């Protein structure tokens, strides 16, 4: 756990003190977020706020991951600690960085064109699909060496998972790559839709990533690959300590960023940050084999997407709107809620989803262990 805390603390410091530098730099470049004229009128006061702040916490996470690996050299069991970057890190950090670059391109075009259009929808979806396919193939087809008494062959599994692989839901590797792409695209766009109010996507992502940090570390302490672990219940995953390290680094970086992103925001994460965070969360869900638990862990993201789909579907089929405006947070703005109230209440909803999901994760462990005793 020491390495995870080191990574989180290093990322926090870099993000906390690096974000003001980014604010000054992007302000000088006039890289401010274009404000939609058809959006809530209260957003017009945000004009001039720089965007692309996701660059800061992506950079902080990468540096902190390296620092965490230095801390890993102090661990007594060399057999269980990764000697260097693993396939798991390549997949998770690769998704994080490359979807962040795609989002950066989108943000850059918005700034350059001085409107909120940016990269067209088709280009964005194609980019997400290509990135998901590349790292999905790595996750499903790059084998691991034997560790301890267990062989965990790939980062991802051809089986769908709840808190473990579900044996009768084996969809095959090709279908699993396609499903991987779907999850990456879904979460990347879900976090992107949730962004829009000061601190909303940042705080919600912190809650989800903290839960994945806890899940991954718990899996490390009850790992099938640990030859000293003999209990009836173990987790057949690959590189759980690596996953905890990356999630912890991302949490620290986001907490430091939230200092400047909370209302009134001095900087926005932009598509650079929101798309990167969504793909990282998707990768962690696949790597920890909790993919069917993700809709509950990311409850707020799911609600935002479902209500958005409902609005679009209703308008296109009947010409009527269900909500005043989507994404859902803007509906409540137009209903008269203050921005801070919306953000805090949405954080509470996100926290309830995370608490329920962690409860189910723990309940499965307790059920098996109580039966074994």
Short mmCIF file of C-alpha atoms in Angstrom, two decimals:
data_model
loop_
_atom_site.label_atom_id
_atom_site.label_comp_id
_atom_site.label_asym_id
_atom_site.label_seq_id
_atom_site.Cartn_x
_atom_site.Cartn_y
_atom_site.Cartn_z
CA UNK A 1 0.00 0.00 0.00
CA UNK A 2 3.01 2.25 0.57
CA UNK A 3 3.70 2.47 -3.16
CA UNK A 4 0.07 3.38 -3.90
CA UNK A 5 0.15 6.20 -1.33
CA UNK A 6 3.47 7.46 -2.69
CA UNK A 7 2.04 7.57 -6.21
CA UNK A 8 -1.12 9.34 -5.03
CA UNK A 9 0.84 11.92 -3.03
CA UNK A 10 3.31 12.64 -5.83
CA UNK A 11 0.45 13.05 -8.32
CA UNK A 12 -1.41 15.33 -5.90
CA UNK A 13 1.57 17.66 -5.49
CA UNK A 14 2.31 17.82 -9.22
CA UNK A 15 -1.32 18.54 -10.05
CA UNK A 16 -1.87 21.01 -7.20
CA UNK A 17 1.16 23.14 -8.07
CA UNK A 18 1.22 22.41 -11.80
CA UNK A 19 -2.36 23.45 -12.53
CA UNK A 20 -1.76 27.18 -11.83
CA UNK A 21 1.11 27.06 -14.34
CA UNK A 22 -1.26 25.52 -16.89
CA UNK A 23 -3.89 28.16 -16.10
CA UNK A 24 -1.43 30.99 -16.82
CA UNK A 25 -0.07 29.28 -19.94
CA UNK A 26 -3.44 28.43 -21.51
CA UNK A 27 -4.80 31.88 -20.60
CA UNK A 28 -1.85 33.51 -22.35
CA UNK A 29 -2.56 31.36 -25.41
CA UNK A 30 -6.24 32.37 -25.20
CA UNK A 31 -7.17 28.70 -25.04
CA UNK A 32 -10.45 29.38 -23.29
CA UNK A 33 -13.49 27.12 -23.43
CA UNK A 34 -16.02 28.30 -26.07
CA UNK A 35 -19.42 28.71 -24.37
CA UNK A 36 -22.53 27.40 -26.14
CA UNK A 37 -24.99 30.25 -26.66
CA UNK A 38 -27.92 27.81 -26.47
CA UNK A 39 -26.79 26.56 -23.04
CA UNK A 40 -27.83 27.94 -19.64
CA UNK A 41 -27.27 31.69 -19.49
CA UNK A 42 -25.37 31.34 -16.21
CA UNK A 43 -22.55 29.72 -18.22
CA UNK A 44 -21.84 32.97 -20.04
CA UNK A 45 -19.99 34.08 -16.91
CA UNK A 46 -17.51 31.27 -17.49
CA UNK A 47 -16.26 32.88 -20.69
CA UNK A 48 -12.49 33.24 -20.67
CA UNK A 49 -11.85 30.20 -18.46
CA UNK A 50 -9.05 28.11 -20.02
CA UNK A 51 -9.66 24.51 -21.02
CA UNK A 52 -7.47 21.43 -21.69
CA UNK A 53 -6.67 21.11 -17.98
CA UNK A 54 -6.74 17.34 -18.38
CA UNK A 55 -3.16 17.66 -19.64
CA UNK A 56 -2.07 18.40 -16.06
CA UNK A 57 -3.56 15.38 -14.33
CA UNK A 58 -2.60 13.02 -17.16
CA UNK A 59 1.02 14.19 -16.85
CA UNK A 60 0.86 14.00 -13.04
CA UNK A 61 -0.46 10.43 -13.18
CA UNK A 62 2.34 9.30 -15.50
CA UNK A 63 5.07 10.85 -13.35
CA UNK A 64 3.51 9.47 -10.15
CA UNK A 65 3.28 6.00 -11.67
CA UNK A 66 7.04 6.12 -12.14
CA UNK A 67 7.50 7.33 -8.58
CA UNK A 68 5.29 4.52 -7.33
CA UNK A 69 7.50 1.99 -9.08
CA UNK A 70 10.51 3.39 -7.27
CA UNK A 71 8.63 2.83 -3.99
CA UNK A 72 7.91 -0.75 -5.06
CA UNK A 73 11.60 -1.56 -4.77
CA UNK A 74 11.15 -1.46 -0.99
CA UNK A 75 8.66 -4.32 -1.02
CA UNK A 76 10.07 -7.52 0.54
CA UNK A 77 8.49 -9.99 -1.91
CA UNK A 78 10.20 -9.46 -5.25
CA UNK A 79 8.15 -12.25 -6.81
CA UNK A 80 4.87 -10.36 -6.43
CA UNK A 81 5.95 -6.87 -7.34
CA UNK A 82 6.26 -5.84 -11.02
CA UNK A 83 9.88 -5.31 -12.01
CA UNK A 84 8.87 -2.72 -14.60
CA UNK A 85 5.94 -1.56 -16.71
CA UNK A 86 3.56 -4.44 -17.37
CA UNK A 87 1.03 -5.17 -20.11
CA UNK A 88 -1.61 -3.98 -17.65
CA UNK A 89 0.11 -0.60 -17.37
CA UNK A 90 0.47 -0.41 -21.16
CA UNK A 91 -3.27 -0.97 -21.59
CA UNK A 92 -4.46 1.34 -18.81
CA UNK A 93 -2.01 4.18 -19.35
CA UNK A 94 -2.22 3.75 -23.13
CA UNK A 95 -5.97 4.24 -23.04
CA UNK A 96 -5.54 7.17 -20.65
CA UNK A 97 -2.96 8.97 -22.79
CA UNK A 98 -4.25 8.27 -26.31
CA UNK A 99 -7.90 9.08 -25.64
CA UNK A 100 -6.56 12.16 -23.85
CA UNK A 101 -4.71 13.09 -27.06
CA UNK A 102 -7.91 12.57 -29.04
CA UNK A 103 -9.72 14.85 -26.60
CA UNK A 104 -6.87 17.36 -26.85
CA UNK A 105 -7.37 17.48 -30.63
CA UNK A 106 -11.08 18.10 -30.05
CA UNK A 107 -10.32 20.90 -27.56
CA UNK A 108 -7.71 22.43 -29.85
CA UNK A 109 -10.16 22.60 -32.75
CA UNK A 110 -12.76 24.23 -30.51
CA UNK A 111 -10.26 26.87 -29.44
CA UNK A 112 -8.92 27.40 -32.96
CA UNK A 113 -12.39 27.70 -34.51
CA UNK A 114 -13.72 29.72 -31.56
CA UNK A 115 -16.86 27.57 -31.34
CA UNK A 116 -18.02 24.51 -29.39
CA UNK A 117 -18.06 22.10 -32.35
CA UNK A 118 -14.50 20.78 -32.30
CA UNK A 119 -13.83 17.39 -33.85
CA UNK A 120 -16.89 16.05 -35.67
CA UNK A 121 -18.80 13.23 -34.01
CA UNK A 122 -17.79 10.66 -36.60
CA UNK A 123 -14.11 11.48 -36.23
CA UNK A 124 -14.34 11.29 -32.46
CA UNK A 125 -16.11 7.92 -32.50
CA UNK A 126 -13.69 6.47 -35.06
CA UNK A 127 -10.75 7.63 -32.96
CA UNK A 128 -12.20 6.09 -29.80
CA UNK A 129 -12.92 2.83 -31.63
CA UNK A 130 -9.38 2.58 -33.02
CA UNK A 131 -7.77 3.28 -29.66
CA UNK A 132 -10.09 0.79 -27.96
CA UNK A 133 -9.38 -1.87 -30.60
CA UNK A 134 -5.60 -1.51 -30.33
CA UNK A 135 -5.45 -1.74 -26.56
CA UNK A 136 -8.26 -4.30 -26.48
CA UNK A 137 -6.15 -6.55 -28.71
CA UNK A 138 -3.17 -6.08 -26.36
CA UNK A 139 -5.39 -6.86 -23.37
CA UNK A 140 -6.78 -10.05 -24.93
CA UNK A 141 -3.82 -11.40 -26.91
CA UNK A 142 -0.56 -10.49 -25.11
CA UNK A 143 0.23 -13.39 -22.75
CA UNK A 144 1.92 -13.17 -19.35
CA UNK A 145 4.65 -15.27 -17.89
CA UNK A 146 3.95 -17.60 -14.99
CA UNK A 147 3.78 -15.83 -11.62
CA UNK A 148 3.78 -17.82 -8.39
CA UNK A 149 1.65 -20.95 -8.80
CA UNK A 150 -0.91 -19.38 -11.13
CA UNK A 151 -0.78 -18.42 -14.79
CA UNK A 152 -2.81 -15.29 -15.55
CA UNK A 153 -2.44 -15.16 -19.30
CA UNK A 154 -3.88 -11.83 -20.39
CA UNK A 155 -4.98 -8.47 -18.96
CA UNK A 156 -8.56 -9.05 -20.08
CA UNK A 157 -10.61 -12.22 -20.34
CA UNK A 158 -12.88 -13.57 -23.08
CA UNK A 159 -15.43 -14.16 -20.31
CA UNK A 160 -17.74 -11.48 -18.98
CA UNK A 161 -17.28 -10.79 -15.29
CA UNK A 162 -19.13 -9.65 -12.19
CA UNK A 163 -16.54 -9.79 -9.42
CA UNK A 164 -14.98 -12.83 -11.08
CA UNK A 165 -15.14 -14.28 -14.56
CA UNK A 166 -18.50 -15.90 -15.25
CA UNK A 167 -17.57 -19.24 -16.83
CA UNK A 168 -20.75 -19.67 -18.86
CA UNK A 169 -20.41 -16.16 -20.36
CA UNK A 170 -17.41 -16.94 -22.54
CA UNK A 171 -17.90 -14.83 -25.66
CA UNK A 172 -14.53 -15.55 -27.29
CA UNK A 173 -11.55 -13.26 -27.80
CA UNK A 174 -12.74 -11.48 -30.93
CA UNK A 175 -16.12 -10.64 -29.41
CA UNK A 176 -14.33 -9.66 -26.19
CA UNK A 177 -12.21 -7.11 -28.10
CA UNK A 178 -15.38 -5.70 -29.67
CA UNK A 179 -16.98 -5.52 -26.23
CA UNK A 180 -13.83 -3.84 -24.88
CA UNK A 181 -14.17 -1.18 -27.59
CA UNK A 182 -17.82 -0.68 -26.67
CA UNK A 183 -17.02 -0.20 -22.98
CA UNK A 184 -14.20 2.26 -23.74
CA UNK A 185 -16.38 4.31 -26.09
CA UNK A 186 -19.34 4.24 -23.71
CA UNK A 187 -17.39 5.37 -20.64
CA UNK A 188 -15.32 7.91 -22.56
CA UNK A 189 -18.47 9.61 -23.83
CA UNK A 190 -20.30 9.18 -20.50
CA UNK A 191 -17.66 11.12 -18.56
CA UNK A 192 -17.55 13.66 -21.38
CA UNK A 193 -21.31 14.23 -21.07
CA UNK A 194 -21.04 14.49 -17.27
CA UNK A 195 -18.46 17.25 -17.59
CA UNK A 196 -19.98 20.72 -17.85
CA UNK A 197 -20.35 21.96 -14.27
CA UNK A 198 -17.41 23.01 -12.13
CA UNK A 199 -15.95 19.95 -10.42
CA UNK A 200 -18.76 17.55 -11.37
CA UNK A 201 -16.85 15.11 -13.57
CA UNK A 202 -13.68 15.53 -11.49
CA UNK A 203 -15.32 14.67 -8.17
CA UNK A 204 -17.36 11.81 -9.61
CA UNK A 205 -14.27 10.30 -11.25
CA UNK A 206 -12.40 10.52 -7.93
CA UNK A 207 -15.12 8.45 -6.25
CA UNK A 208 -15.05 5.79 -8.96
CA UNK A 209 -11.26 5.61 -9.13
CA UNK A 210 -10.94 5.39 -5.33
CA UNK A 211 -13.22 2.35 -5.48
CA UNK A 212 -11.06 0.76 -8.17
CA UNK A 213 -7.94 1.48 -6.16
CA UNK A 214 -9.53 -0.34 -3.21
CA UNK A 215 -10.76 -3.24 -5.36
CA UNK A 216 -7.38 -3.72 -7.04
CA UNK A 217 -5.47 -3.61 -3.77
CA UNK A 218 -7.91 -6.06 -2.18
CA UNK A 219 -7.34 -8.37 -5.15
CA UNK A 220 -3.58 -8.03 -4.63
CA UNK A 221 -3.94 -9.11 -0.99
CA UNK A 222 -6.06 -12.11 -2.06
CA UNK A 223 -4.30 -12.93 -5.33
CA UNK A 224 -4.33 -16.39 -6.87
CA UNK A 225 -0.76 -15.79 -8.09
CA UNK A 226 0.52 -15.40 -4.52
CA UNK A 227 2.06 -18.77 -3.53
CA UNK A 228 1.68 -17.86 0.15
CA UNK A 229 -2.05 -17.23 -0.13
CA UNK A 230 -4.00 -20.41 0.56
CA UNK A 231 -7.55 -19.28 1.41
CA UNK A 232 -10.54 -20.65 -0.48
CA UNK A 233 -11.22 -17.36 -2.24
CA UNK A 234 -8.71 -15.66 -4.53
CA UNK A 235 -8.79 -13.30 -7.51
CA UNK A 236 -7.49 -14.57 -10.83
CA UNK A 237 -6.43 -11.19 -12.26
CA UNK A 238 -3.20 -9.90 -13.72
CA UNK A 239 -1.02 -7.26 -12.00
CA UNK A 240 -3.48 -6.05 -9.32
CA UNK A 241 -0.82 -3.95 -7.57
CA UNK A 242 -0.16 -2.19 -10.87
CA UNK A 243 -3.87 -1.40 -11.19
CA UNK A 244 -4.02 -0.03 -7.64
CA UNK A 245 -0.94 2.08 -8.33
CA UNK A 246 -2.38 3.63 -11.49
CA UNK A 247 -5.81 4.24 -9.93
CA UNK A 248 -4.17 5.78 -6.85
CA UNK A 249 -1.98 8.05 -8.97
CA UNK A 250 -5.03 9.21 -10.95
CA UNK A 251 -6.95 9.89 -7.73
CA UNK A 252 -4.13 12.02 -6.31
CA UNK A 253 -3.82 13.95 -9.57
CA UNK A 254 -7.57 14.62 -9.68
CA UNK A 255 -7.72 15.79 -6.07
CA UNK A 256 -4.97 18.32 -6.82
CA UNK A 257 -6.80 19.40 -9.98
CA UNK A 258 -10.12 19.71 -8.14
CA UNK A 259 -8.59 22.44 -5.96
CA UNK A 260 -8.63 24.67 -9.05
CA UNK A 261 -11.59 23.08 -10.86
CA UNK A 262 -14.19 23.44 -8.13
CA UNK A 263 -16.71 26.29 -8.34
CA UNK A 264 -15.83 28.84 -9.55
CA UNK A 265 -13.48 26.89 -11.80
CA UNK A 266 -10.19 28.49 -12.76
CA UNK A 267 -9.68 25.86 -15.46
CA UNK A 268 -11.74 23.14 -17.18
CA UNK A 269 -10.50 19.62 -17.85
CA UNK A 270 -11.96 19.73 -21.37
CA UNK A 271 -12.42 16.70 -23.58
CA UNK A 272 -8.71 16.09 -22.98
CA UNK A 273 -9.48 15.09 -19.40
CA UNK A 274 -13.01 13.70 -19.62
CA UNK A 275 -12.32 11.28 -22.46
CA UNK A 276 -9.09 10.11 -20.82
CA UNK A 277 -10.81 9.48 -17.49
CA UNK A 278 -13.65 7.54 -19.08
CA UNK A 279 -11.31 5.21 -20.93
CA UNK A 280 -9.15 4.67 -17.82
CA UNK A 281 -12.24 3.69 -15.81
CA UNK A 282 -13.30 1.33 -18.60
CA UNK A 283 -9.85 -0.27 -18.65
CA UNK A 284 -9.87 -0.76 -14.89
CA UNK A 285 -13.30 -2.40 -15.04
CA UNK A 286 -12.03 -4.91 -17.59
CA UNK A 287 -8.68 -5.55 -15.88
CA UNK A 288 -10.20 -6.04 -12.40
CA UNK A 289 -12.88 -8.32 -13.91
CA UNK A 290 -15.72 -6.23 -12.54
CA UNK A 291 -17.22 -5.25 -15.87
CA UNK A 292 -20.86 -5.95 -14.95
CA UNK A 293 -20.33 -4.05 -11.71
CA UNK A 294 -19.31 -0.93 -13.65
CA UNK A 295 -22.87 0.41 -14.24
CA UNK A 296 -23.33 0.59 -10.47
CA UNK A 297 -19.83 1.93 -9.74
CA UNK A 298 -20.40 4.59 -12.39
CA UNK A 299 -24.07 5.12 -11.52
CA UNK A 300 -24.09 8.86 -12.17
CA UNK A 301 -22.42 8.41 -15.55
CA UNK A 302 -25.08 5.85 -16.47
CA UNK A 303 -27.90 8.15 -15.41
CA UNK A 304 -26.46 11.01 -17.46
CA UNK A 305 -26.18 8.84 -20.58
CA UNK A 306 -29.59 7.16 -20.20
CA UNK A 307 -31.38 10.49 -19.78
CA UNK A 308 -29.49 11.90 -22.76
CA UNK A 309 -30.57 8.94 -24.91
CA UNK A 310 -34.16 9.31 -23.67
CA UNK A 311 -34.18 12.99 -24.63
CA UNK A 312 -32.72 12.40 -28.11
CA UNK A 313 -35.02 9.44 -28.75
CA UNK A 314 -38.13 11.30 -27.60
CA UNK A 315 -37.36 14.39 -29.64
CA UNK A 316 -36.62 12.45 -32.82
CA UNK A 317 -39.71 10.22 -32.57
CA UNK A 318 -42.31 12.58 -31.10
CA UNK A 319 -40.79 16.05 -31.40
CA UNK A 320 -41.16 16.51 -27.65
CA UNK A 321 -38.50 16.89 -24.97
CA UNK A 322 -38.62 15.02 -21.67
CA UNK A 323 -36.14 17.35 -19.95
CA UNK A 324 -35.57 21.07 -20.28
CA UNK A 325 -32.06 20.36 -21.53
CA UNK A 326 -29.54 17.52 -21.59
CA UNK A 327 -27.11 16.48 -20.24
CA UNK A 328 -29.23 16.15 -17.10
CA UNK A 329 -27.25 18.64 -15.00
CA UNK A 330 -28.40 21.45 -17.30
CA UNK A 331 -32.05 20.47 -16.77
CA UNK A 332 -31.66 21.23 -13.07
CA UNK A 333 -29.83 24.48 -13.81
CA UNK A 334 -32.82 25.63 -15.87
CA UNK A 335 -35.09 24.45 -13.02
CA UNK A 336 -33.39 26.98 -10.75
CA UNK A 337 -30.90 24.85 -8.81
CA UNK A 338 -27.56 26.49 -8.11
CA UNK A 339 -24.48 24.96 -9.72
CA UNK A 340 -22.97 24.01 -6.36
CA UNK A 341 -26.19 22.29 -5.25
CA UNK A 342 -26.33 20.24 -8.44
CA UNK A 343 -22.69 19.18 -8.16
CA UNK A 344 -22.90 18.17 -4.50
CA UNK A 345 -26.19 16.29 -4.95
CA UNK A 346 -24.87 14.49 -8.02
CA UNK A 347 -21.74 13.56 -6.06
CA UNK A 348 -24.02 12.04 -3.42
CA UNK A 349 -25.77 9.95 -6.09
CA UNK A 350 -22.38 8.84 -7.42
CA UNK A 351 -21.26 7.96 -3.89
CA UNK A 352 -24.35 5.86 -3.27
CA UNK A 353 -23.62 3.87 -6.44
CA UNK A 354 -20.00 3.34 -5.41
CA UNK A 355 -21.01 2.27 -1.88
CA UNK A 356 -23.56 -0.22 -3.22
CA UNK A 357 -21.07 -1.68 -5.70
CA UNK A 358 -18.33 -2.07 -3.08
CA UNK A 359 -20.88 -3.68 -0.78
CA UNK A 360 -21.72 -6.28 -3.44
CA UNK A 361 -18.01 -6.86 -4.12
CA UNK A 362 -17.33 -7.46 -0.41
CA UNK A 363 -20.50 -9.55 0.05
CA UNK A 364 -19.34 -12.06 -2.55
CA UNK A 365 -16.03 -12.50 -0.73
CA UNK A 366 -17.73 -12.88 2.67
CA UNK A 367 -20.26 -15.34 1.25
CA UNK A 368 -17.58 -17.70 -0.04
CA UNK A 369 -15.33 -17.36 3.01
CA UNK A 370 -18.18 -17.97 5.44
CA UNK A 371 -19.18 -21.06 3.48
CA UNK A 372 -15.58 -22.32 3.46
CA UNK A 373 -15.26 -21.95 7.22
#
